[in-house]
PDB file of C-alpha atoms and ligand atoms in Angstrom:
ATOM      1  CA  UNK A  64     -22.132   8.863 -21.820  1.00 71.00           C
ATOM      2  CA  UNK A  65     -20.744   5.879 -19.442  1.00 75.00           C
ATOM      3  CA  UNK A  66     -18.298   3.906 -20.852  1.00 80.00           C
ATOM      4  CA  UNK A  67     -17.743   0.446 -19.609  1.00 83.00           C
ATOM      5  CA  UNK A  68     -14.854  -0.140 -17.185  1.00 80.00           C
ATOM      6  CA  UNK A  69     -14.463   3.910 -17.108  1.00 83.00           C
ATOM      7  CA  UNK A  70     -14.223   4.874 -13.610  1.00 88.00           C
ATOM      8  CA  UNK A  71     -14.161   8.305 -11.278  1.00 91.00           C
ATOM      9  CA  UNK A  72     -14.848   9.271  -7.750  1.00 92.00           C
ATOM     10  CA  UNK A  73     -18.431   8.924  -8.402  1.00 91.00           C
ATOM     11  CA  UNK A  74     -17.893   5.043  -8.502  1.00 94.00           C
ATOM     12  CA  UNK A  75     -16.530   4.885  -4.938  1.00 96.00           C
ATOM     13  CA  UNK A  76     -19.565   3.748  -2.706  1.00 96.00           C
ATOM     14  CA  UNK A  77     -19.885   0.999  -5.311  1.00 96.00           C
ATOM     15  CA  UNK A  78     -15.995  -0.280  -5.406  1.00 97.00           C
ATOM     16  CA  UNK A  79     -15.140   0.492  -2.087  1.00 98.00           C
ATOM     17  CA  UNK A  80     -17.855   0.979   0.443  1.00 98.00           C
ATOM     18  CA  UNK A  81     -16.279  -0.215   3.439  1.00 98.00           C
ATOM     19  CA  UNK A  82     -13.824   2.190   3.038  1.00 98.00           C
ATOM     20  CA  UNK A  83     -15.721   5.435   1.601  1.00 97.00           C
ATOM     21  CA  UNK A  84     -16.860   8.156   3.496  1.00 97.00           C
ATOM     22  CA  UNK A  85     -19.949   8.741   1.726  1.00 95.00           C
ATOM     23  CA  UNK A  86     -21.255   5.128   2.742  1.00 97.00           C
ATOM     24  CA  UNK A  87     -19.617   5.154   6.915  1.00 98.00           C
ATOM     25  CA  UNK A  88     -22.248   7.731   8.318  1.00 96.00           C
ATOM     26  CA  UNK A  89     -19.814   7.818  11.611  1.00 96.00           C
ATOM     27  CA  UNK A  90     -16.957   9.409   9.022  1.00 96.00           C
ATOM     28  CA  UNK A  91     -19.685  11.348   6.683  1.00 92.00           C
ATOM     29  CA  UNK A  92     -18.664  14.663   8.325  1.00 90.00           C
ATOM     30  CA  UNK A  93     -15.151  13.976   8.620  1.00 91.00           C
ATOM     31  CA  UNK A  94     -12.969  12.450  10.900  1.00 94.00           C
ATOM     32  CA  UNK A  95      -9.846   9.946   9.570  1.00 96.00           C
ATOM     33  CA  UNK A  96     -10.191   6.462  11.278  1.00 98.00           C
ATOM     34  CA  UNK A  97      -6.808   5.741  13.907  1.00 98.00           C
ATOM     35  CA  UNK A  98      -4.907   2.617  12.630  1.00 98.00           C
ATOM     36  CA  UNK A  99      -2.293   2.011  15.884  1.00 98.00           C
ATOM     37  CA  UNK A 100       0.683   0.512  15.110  1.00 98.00           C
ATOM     38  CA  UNK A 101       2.182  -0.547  18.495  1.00 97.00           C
ATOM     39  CA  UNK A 102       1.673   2.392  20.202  1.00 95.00           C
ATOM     40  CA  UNK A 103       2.186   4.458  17.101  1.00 98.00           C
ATOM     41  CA  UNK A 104      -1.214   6.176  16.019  1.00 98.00           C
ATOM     42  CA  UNK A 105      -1.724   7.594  12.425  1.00 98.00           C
ATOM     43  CA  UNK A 106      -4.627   9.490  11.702  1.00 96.00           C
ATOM     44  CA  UNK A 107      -4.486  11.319  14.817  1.00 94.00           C
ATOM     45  CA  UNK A 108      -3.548  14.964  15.368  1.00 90.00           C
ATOM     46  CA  UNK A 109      -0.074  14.029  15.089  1.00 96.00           C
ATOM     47  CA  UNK A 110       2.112  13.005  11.795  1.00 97.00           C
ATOM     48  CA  UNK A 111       3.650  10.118  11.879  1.00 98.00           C
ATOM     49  CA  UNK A 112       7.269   9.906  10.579  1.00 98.00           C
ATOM     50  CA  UNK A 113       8.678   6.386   9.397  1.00 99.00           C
ATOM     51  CA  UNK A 114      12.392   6.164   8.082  1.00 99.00           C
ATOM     52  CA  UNK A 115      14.766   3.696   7.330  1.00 98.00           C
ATOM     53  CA  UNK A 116      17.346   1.938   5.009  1.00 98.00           C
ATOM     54  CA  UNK A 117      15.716   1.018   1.595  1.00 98.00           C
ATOM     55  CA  UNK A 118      17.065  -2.582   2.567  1.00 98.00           C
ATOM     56  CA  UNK A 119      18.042  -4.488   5.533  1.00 98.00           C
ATOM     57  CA  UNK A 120      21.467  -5.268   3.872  1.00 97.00           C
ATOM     58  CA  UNK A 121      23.677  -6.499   7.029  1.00 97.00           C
ATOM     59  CA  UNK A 122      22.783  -5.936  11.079  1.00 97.00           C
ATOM     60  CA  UNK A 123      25.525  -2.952  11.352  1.00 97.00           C
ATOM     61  CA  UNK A 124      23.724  -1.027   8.183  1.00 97.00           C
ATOM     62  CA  UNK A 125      20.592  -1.548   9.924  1.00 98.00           C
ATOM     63  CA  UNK A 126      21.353  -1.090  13.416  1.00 98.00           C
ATOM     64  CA  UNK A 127      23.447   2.464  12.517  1.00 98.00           C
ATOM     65  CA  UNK A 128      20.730   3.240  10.901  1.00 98.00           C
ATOM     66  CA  UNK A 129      17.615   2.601  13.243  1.00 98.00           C
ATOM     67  CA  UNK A 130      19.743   4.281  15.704  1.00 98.00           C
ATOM     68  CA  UNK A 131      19.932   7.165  13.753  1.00 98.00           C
ATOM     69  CA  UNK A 132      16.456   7.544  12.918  1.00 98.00           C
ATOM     70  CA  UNK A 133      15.691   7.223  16.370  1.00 98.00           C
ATOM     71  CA  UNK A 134      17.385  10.212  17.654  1.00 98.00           C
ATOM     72  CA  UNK A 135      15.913  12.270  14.458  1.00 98.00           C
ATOM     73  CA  UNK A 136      12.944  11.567  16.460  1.00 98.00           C
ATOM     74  CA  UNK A 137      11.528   9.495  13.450  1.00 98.00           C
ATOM     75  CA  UNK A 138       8.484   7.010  15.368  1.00 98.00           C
ATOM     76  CA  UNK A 139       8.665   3.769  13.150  1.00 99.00           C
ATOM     77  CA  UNK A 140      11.635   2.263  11.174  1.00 99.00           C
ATOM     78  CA  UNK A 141      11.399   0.530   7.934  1.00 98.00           C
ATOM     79  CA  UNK A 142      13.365  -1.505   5.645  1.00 98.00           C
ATOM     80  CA  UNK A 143      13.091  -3.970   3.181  1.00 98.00           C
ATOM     81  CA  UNK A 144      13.987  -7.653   4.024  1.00 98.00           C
ATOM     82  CA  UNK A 145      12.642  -8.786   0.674  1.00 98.00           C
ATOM     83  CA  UNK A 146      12.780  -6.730  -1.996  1.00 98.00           C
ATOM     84  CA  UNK A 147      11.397  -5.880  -5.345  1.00 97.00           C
ATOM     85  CA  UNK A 148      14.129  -5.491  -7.904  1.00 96.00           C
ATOM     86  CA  UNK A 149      13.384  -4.561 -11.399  1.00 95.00           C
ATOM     87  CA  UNK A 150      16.282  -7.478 -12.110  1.00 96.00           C
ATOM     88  CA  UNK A 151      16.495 -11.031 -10.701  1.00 97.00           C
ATOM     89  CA  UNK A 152      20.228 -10.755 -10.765  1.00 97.00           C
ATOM     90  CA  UNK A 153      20.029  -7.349  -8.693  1.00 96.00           C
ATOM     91  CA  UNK A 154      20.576  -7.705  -4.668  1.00 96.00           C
ATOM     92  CA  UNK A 155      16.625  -9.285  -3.710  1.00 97.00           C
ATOM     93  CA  UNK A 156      17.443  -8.486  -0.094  1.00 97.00           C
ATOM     94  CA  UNK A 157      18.157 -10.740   3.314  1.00 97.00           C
ATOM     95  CA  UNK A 158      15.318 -12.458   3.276  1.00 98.00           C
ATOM     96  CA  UNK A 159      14.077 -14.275   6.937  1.00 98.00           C
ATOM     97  CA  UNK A 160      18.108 -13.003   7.904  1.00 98.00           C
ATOM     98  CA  UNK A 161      16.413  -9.314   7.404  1.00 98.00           C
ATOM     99  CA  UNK A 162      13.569  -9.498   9.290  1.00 98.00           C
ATOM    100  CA  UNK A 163      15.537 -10.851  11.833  1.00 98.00           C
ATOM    101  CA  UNK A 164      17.556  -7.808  12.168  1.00 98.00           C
ATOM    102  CA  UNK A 165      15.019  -6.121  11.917  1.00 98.00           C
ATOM    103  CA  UNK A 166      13.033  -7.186  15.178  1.00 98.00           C
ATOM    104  CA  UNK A 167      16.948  -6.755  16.630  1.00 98.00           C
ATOM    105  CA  UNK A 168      16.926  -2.849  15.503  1.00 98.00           C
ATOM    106  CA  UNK A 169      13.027  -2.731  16.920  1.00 98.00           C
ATOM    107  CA  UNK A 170      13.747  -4.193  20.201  1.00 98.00           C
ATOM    108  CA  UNK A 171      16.894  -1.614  20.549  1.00 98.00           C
ATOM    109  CA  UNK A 172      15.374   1.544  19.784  1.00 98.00           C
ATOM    110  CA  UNK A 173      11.631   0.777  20.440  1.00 98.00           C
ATOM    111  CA  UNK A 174      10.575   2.032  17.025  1.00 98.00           C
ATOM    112  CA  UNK A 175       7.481  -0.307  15.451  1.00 98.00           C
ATOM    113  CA  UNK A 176       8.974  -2.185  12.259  1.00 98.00           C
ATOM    114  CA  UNK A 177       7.458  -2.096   8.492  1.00 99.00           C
ATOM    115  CA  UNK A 178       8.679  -4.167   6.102  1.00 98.00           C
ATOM    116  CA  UNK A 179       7.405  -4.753   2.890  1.00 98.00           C
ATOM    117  CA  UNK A 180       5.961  -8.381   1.914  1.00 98.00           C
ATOM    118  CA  UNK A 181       5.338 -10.191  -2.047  1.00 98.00           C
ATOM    119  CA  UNK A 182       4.597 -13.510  -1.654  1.00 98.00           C
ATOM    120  CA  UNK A 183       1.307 -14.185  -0.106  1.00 98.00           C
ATOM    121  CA  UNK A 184       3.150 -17.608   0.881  1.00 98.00           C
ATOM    122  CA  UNK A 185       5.499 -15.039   2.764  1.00 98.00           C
ATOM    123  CA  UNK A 186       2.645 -13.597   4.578  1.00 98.00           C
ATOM    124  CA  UNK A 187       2.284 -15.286   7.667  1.00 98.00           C
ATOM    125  CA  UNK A 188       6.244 -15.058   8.389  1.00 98.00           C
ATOM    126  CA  UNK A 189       6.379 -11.778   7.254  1.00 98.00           C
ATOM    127  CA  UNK A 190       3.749 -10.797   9.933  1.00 98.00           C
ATOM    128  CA  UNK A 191       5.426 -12.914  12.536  1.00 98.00           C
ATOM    129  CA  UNK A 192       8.633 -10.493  12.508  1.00 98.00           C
ATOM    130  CA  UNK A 193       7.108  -6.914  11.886  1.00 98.00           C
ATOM    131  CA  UNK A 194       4.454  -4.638  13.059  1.00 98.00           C
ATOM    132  CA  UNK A 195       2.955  -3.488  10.010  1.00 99.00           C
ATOM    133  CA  UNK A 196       2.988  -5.434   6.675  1.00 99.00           C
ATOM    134  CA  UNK A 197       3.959  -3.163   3.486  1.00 99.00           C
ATOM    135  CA  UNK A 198       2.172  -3.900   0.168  1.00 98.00           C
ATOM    136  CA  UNK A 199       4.638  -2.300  -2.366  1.00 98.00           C
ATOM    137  CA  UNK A 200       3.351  -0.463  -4.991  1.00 98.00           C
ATOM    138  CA  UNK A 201       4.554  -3.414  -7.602  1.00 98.00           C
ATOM    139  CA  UNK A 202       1.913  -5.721  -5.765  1.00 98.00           C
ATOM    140  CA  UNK A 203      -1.091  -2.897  -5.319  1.00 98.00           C
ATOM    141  CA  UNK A 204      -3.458  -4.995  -7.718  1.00 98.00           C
ATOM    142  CA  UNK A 205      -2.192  -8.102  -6.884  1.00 98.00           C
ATOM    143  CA  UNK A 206      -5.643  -9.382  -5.331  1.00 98.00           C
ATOM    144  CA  UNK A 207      -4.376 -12.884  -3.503  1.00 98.00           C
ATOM    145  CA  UNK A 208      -1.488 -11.014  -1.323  1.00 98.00           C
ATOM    146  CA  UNK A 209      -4.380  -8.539  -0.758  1.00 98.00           C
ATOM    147  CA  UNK A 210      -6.599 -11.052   0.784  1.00 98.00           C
ATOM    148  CA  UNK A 211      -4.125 -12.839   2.027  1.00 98.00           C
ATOM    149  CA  UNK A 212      -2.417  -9.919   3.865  1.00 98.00           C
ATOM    150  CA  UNK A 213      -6.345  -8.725   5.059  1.00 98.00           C
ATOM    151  CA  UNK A 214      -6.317 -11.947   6.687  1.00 98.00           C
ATOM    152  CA  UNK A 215      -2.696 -11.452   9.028  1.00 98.00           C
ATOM    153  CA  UNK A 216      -3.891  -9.562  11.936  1.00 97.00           C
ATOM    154  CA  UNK A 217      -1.725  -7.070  11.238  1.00 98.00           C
ATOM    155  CA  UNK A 218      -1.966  -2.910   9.828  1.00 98.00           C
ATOM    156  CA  UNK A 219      -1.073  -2.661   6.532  1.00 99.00           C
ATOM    157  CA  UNK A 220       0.938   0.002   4.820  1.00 99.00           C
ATOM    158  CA  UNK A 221      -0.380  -0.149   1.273  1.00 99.00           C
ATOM    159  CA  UNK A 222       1.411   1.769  -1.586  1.00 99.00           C
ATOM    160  CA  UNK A 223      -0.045   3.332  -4.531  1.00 98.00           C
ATOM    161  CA  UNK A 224       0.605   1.328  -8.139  1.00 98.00           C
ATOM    162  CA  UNK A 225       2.935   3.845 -10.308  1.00 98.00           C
ATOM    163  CA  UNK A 226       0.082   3.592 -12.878  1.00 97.00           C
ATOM    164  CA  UNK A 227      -2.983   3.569 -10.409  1.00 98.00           C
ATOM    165  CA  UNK A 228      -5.932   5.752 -10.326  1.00 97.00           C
ATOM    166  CA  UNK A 229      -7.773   6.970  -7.096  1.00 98.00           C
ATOM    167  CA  UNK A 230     -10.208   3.990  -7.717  1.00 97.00           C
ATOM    168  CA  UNK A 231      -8.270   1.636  -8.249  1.00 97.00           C
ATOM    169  CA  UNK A 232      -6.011   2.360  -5.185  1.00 98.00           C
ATOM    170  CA  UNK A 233      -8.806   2.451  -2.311  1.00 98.00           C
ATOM    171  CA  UNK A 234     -10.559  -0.924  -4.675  1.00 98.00           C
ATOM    172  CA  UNK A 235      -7.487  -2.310  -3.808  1.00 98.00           C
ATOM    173  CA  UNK A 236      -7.822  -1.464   0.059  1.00 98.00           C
ATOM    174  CA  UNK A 237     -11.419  -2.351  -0.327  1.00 98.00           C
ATOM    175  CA  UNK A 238      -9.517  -6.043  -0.675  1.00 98.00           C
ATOM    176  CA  UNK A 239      -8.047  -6.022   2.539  1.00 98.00           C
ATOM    177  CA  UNK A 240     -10.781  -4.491   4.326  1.00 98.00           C
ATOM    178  CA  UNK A 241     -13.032  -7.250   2.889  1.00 98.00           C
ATOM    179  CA  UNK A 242     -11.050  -9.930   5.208  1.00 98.00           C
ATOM    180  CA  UNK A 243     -12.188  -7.731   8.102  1.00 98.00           C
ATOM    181  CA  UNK A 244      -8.793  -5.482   8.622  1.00 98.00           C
ATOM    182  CA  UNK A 245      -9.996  -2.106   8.441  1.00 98.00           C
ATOM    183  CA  UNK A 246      -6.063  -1.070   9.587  1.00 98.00           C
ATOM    184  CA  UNK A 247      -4.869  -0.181   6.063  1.00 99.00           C
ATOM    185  CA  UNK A 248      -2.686   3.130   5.965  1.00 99.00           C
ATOM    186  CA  UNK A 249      -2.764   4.062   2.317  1.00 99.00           C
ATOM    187  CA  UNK A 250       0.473   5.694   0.979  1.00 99.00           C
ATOM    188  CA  UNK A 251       1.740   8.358  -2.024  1.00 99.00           C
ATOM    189  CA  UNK A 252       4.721   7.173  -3.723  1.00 98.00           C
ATOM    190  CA  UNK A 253       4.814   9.064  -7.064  1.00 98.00           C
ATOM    191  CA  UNK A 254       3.146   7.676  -9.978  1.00 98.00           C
ATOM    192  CA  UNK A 255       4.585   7.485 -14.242  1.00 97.00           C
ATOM    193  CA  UNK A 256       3.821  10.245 -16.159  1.00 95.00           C
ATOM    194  CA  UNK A 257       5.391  11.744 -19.018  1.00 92.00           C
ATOM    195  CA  UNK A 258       8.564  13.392 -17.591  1.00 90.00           C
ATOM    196  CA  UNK A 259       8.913  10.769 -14.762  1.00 90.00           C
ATOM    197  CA  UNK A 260      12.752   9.600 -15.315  1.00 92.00           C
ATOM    198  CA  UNK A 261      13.885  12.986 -16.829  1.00 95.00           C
ATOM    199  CA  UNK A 262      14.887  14.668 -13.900  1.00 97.00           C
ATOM    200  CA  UNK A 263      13.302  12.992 -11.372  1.00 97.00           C
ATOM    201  CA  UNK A 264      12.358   9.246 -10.944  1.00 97.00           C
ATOM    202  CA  UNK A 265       8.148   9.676 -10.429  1.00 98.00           C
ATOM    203  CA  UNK A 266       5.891  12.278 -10.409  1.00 97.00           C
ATOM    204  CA  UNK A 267       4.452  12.878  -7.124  1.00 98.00           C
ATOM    205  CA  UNK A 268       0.784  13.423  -6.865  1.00 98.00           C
ATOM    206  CA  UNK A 269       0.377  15.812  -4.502  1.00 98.00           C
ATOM    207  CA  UNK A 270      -3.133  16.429  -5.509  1.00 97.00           C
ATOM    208  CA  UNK A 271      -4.229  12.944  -4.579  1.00 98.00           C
ATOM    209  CA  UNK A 272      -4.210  13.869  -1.307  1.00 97.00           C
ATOM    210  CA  UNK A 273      -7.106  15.897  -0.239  1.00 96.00           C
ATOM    211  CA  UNK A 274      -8.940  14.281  -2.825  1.00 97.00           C
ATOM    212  CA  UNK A 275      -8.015  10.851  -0.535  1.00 97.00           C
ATOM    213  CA  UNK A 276      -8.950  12.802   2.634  1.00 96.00           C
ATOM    214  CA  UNK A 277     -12.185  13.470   1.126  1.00 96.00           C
ATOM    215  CA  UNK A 278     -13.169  10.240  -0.204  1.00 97.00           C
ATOM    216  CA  UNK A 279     -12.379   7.514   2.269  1.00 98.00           C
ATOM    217  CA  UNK A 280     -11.476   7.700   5.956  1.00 98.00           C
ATOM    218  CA  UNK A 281      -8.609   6.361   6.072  1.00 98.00           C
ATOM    219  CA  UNK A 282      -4.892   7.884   6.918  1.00 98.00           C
ATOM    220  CA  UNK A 283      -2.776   8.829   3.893  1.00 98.00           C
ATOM    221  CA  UNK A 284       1.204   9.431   4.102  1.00 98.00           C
ATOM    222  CA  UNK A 285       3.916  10.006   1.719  1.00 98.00           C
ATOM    223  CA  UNK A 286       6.828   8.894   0.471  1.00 99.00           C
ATOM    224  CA  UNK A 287       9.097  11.444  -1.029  1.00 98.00           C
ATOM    225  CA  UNK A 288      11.797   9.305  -1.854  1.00 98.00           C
ATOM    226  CA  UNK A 289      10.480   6.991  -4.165  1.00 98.00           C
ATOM    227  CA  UNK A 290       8.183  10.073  -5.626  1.00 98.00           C
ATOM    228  CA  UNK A 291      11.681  12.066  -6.438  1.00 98.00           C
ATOM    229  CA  UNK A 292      14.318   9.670  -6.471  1.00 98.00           C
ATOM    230  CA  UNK A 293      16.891  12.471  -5.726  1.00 98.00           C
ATOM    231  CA  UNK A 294      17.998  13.095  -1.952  1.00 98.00           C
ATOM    232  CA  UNK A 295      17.859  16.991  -2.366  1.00 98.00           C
ATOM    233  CA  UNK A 296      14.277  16.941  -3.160  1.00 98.00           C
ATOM    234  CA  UNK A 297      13.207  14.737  -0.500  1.00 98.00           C
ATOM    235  CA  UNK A 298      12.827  17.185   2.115  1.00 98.00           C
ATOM    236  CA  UNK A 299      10.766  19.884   0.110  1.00 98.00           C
ATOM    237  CA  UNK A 300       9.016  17.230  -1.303  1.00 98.00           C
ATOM    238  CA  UNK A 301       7.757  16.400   2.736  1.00 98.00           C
ATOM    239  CA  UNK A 302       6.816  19.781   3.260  1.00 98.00           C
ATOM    240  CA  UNK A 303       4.768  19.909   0.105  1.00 98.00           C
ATOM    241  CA  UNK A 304       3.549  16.786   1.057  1.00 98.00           C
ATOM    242  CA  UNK A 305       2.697  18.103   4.828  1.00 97.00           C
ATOM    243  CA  UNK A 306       0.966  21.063   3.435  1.00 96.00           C
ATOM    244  CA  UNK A 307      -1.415  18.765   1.464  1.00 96.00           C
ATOM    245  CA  UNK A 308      -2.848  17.295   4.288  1.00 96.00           C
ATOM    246  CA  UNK A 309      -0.535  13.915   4.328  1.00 97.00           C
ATOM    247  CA  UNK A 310      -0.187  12.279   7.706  1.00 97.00           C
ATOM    248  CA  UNK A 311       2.746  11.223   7.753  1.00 98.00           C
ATOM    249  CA  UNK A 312       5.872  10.413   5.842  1.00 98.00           C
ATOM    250  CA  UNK A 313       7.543   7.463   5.025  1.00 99.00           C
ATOM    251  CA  UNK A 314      11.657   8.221   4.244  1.00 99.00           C
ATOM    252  CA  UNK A 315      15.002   6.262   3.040  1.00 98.00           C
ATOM    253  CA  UNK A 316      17.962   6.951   5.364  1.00 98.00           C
ATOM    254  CA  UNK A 317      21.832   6.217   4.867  1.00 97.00           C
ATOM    255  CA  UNK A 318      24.649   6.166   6.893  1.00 92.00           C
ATOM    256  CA  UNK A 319      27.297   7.662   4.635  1.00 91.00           C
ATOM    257  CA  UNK A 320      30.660   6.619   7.130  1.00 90.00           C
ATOM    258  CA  UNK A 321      29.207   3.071   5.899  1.00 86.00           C
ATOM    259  CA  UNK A 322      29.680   1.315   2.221  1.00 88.00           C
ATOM    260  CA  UNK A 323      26.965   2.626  -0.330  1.00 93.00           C
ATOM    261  CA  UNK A 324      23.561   1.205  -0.186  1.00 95.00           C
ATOM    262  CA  UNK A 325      23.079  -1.265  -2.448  1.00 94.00           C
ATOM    263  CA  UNK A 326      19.453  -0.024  -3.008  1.00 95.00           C
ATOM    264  CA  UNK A 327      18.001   3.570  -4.083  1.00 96.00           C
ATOM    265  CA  UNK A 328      21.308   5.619  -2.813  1.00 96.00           C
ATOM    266  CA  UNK A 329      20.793   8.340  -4.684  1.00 96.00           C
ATOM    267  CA  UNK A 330      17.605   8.980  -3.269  1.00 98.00           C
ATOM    268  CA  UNK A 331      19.059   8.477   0.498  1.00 98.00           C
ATOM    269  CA  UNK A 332      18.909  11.077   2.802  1.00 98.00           C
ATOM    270  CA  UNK A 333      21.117  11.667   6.290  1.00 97.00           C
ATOM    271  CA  UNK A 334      20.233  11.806   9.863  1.00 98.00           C
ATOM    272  CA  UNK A 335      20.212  15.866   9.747  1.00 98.00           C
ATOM    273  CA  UNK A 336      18.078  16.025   7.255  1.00 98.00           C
ATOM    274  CA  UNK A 337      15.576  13.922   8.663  1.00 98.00           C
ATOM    275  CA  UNK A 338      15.387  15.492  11.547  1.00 98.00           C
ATOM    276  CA  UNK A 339      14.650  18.588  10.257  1.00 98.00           C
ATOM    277  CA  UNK A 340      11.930  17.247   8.507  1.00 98.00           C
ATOM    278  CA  UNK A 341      10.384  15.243  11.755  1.00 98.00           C
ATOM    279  CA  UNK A 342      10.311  19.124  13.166  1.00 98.00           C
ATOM    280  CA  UNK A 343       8.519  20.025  10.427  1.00 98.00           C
ATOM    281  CA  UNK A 344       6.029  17.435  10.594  1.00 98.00           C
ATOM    282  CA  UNK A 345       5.566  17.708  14.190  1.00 96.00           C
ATOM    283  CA  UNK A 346       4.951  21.549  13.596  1.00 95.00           C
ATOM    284  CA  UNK A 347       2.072  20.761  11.371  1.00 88.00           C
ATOM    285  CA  UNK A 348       0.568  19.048  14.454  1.00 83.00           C
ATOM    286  CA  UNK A 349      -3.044  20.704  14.108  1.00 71.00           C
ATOM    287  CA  UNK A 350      -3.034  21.681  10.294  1.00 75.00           C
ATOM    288  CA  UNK A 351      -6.035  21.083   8.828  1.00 71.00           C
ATOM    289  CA  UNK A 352      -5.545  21.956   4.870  1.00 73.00           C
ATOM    290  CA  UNK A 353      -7.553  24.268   3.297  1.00 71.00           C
ATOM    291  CA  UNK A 354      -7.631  22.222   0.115  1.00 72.00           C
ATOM    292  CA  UNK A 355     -10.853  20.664  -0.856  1.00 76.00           C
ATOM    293  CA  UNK A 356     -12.016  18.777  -3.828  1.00 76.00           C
ATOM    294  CA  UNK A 357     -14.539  19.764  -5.593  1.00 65.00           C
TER     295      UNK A 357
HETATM  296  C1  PEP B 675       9.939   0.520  -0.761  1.00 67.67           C
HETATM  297  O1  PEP B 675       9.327   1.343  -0.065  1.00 67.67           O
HETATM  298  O2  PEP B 675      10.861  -0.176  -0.335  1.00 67.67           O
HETATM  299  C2  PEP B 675       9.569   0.367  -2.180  1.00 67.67           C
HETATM  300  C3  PEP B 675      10.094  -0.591  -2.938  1.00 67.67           C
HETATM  301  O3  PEP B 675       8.672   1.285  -2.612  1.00 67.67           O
HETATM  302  P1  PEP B 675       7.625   1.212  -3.823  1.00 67.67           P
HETATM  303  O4  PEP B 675       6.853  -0.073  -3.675  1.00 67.67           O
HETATM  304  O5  PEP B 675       6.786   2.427  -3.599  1.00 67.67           O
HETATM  305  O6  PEP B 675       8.433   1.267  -5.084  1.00 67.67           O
HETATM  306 MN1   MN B 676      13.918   2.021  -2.010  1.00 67.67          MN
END
């Protein structure tokens, strides 16, 4: 029996069919479409791994940090200029001041720059200053930024909602593609389930992985900090990730010699760590998972 407003897979060339597969005969036997990001290409053989401060907090933080990253051999650098808090009287980040710093720390080291963006009144400077526009996973179903962000000219990095199923992610997507930007990078961030919180801060979905790769064409990465919330898990959490077929990570960095972060420090990891994990990644050049979906 179908039940109205029940979704699954099946659904797909229906909600999305710009971005499925089953209805792009050029990606019907495979193939993941390459969404360039300055000379950064994910989707290719190659992982891609971003990393960065939660938030652009001051242009020393930022430019430590970038520098760090850099030498990890990390290939983009993000950081959050404005930020979603789950309090208005928490830190909302730096604002324009951010993504200042940010082009600053871009133009130093050379690495691409995403930054997340809210207000779809924020798009158009938003896409002025960075490379790649972030949808956070707050904002996944919030269908006027969609559009509006569709309509920048620029990739987009678009988190998974907490709560959101495969449907409703790549329907989302399907709203940005529908503008005519088919550069949409979708990306795992852990999603609420019943222990999220208990010993971790989200449960990530490794699972929803191949079952992207199999469904739509377009590149999937990770991000193992937000999914765990706790630094010592973020690098098993990227291998996991890697082993699933993700292509590419996406990864908070501190500089501990500096004050705390006022963002996510708990979930922070250091330059040594990261750099272990960018060999990993790169090691998994030519993996192609066995997993499959049924
Ligand atoms: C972030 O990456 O800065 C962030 C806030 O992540 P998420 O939207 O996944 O919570
Ligand atoms: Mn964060």
């Amino acid at each position: 029996m179908k039940i109205a407003g029940q979704l699954n897979v099946y659904d797909l060339p229906r909600i999305c069919p710009l971005l499925c597969r089953e209805t792009n005969p050029e990606y019907q036997s495979g193939g993941t479409r390459a969404v360039k990001v300055r000379g950064v290409e994910f989707g290719g053989d190659r992982p891609v791994v971003i990393a960065g401060p939660c938030a652009v907090e001051t242009h020393e933080q930022t430019l430590t940090v970038a520098r760090a990253v850099k030498r990890a051999g990390a290939r983009m650098l993000r950081g959050g200029a404005y930020k979603p808090r789950t309090s208005p009287h928490d830190f909302q980040g730096t604002g324009l001041e951010g993504l200042l710093i940010l082009r600053i720390a871009s133009e130093e080291t050379g690495l691409p720059v995403v930054t997340e963006v809210m207000d779809p009144r924020r798009v158009e400077e938003v896409a002025e200053h960075a490379d790649m526009l972030q949808v956070g996973s707050r904002n996944m179903q919030n269908y006027p930024l969609l559009l509006e962000v569709g309509r920048a000219g620029k990739p987009v990095l678009l988190k998974r909602g907490m709560g959101a199923s495969l449907c409703e992610w790549l329907g989302a997507a399907e709203y940005i593609a529908s503008q005519g930007n088919l550069d949409i990078v979708l990306c795992e961030r852990g999603i609420k389930a019943f222990a999220s919180g208990e010993y971790s801060r989200y449960v990530l979905d490794l699972n929803v992985i191949p079952a992207v790769r199999e469904n739509s064409f377009l590149p999937v990465i990770v991000d193992p900090s937000h999914a765990t919330g706790v630094a010592s898990m973020v690098e098993p959490a990227s291998r996991a990730a890697m082993e699933f077929g993700a292509q590419g990570l996406i990864i908070e960095v501190a500089d501990f010699s500096q004050d705390r972060p006022r963002c996510d420090a708990l979930q922070a990891i250091d330059e040594e760590t990261l750099a272990r994990i960018v060999q990993f990644a790169d090691s998994r050049r030519h993996y192609a998972p066995s997993v499959q979906v049924a």
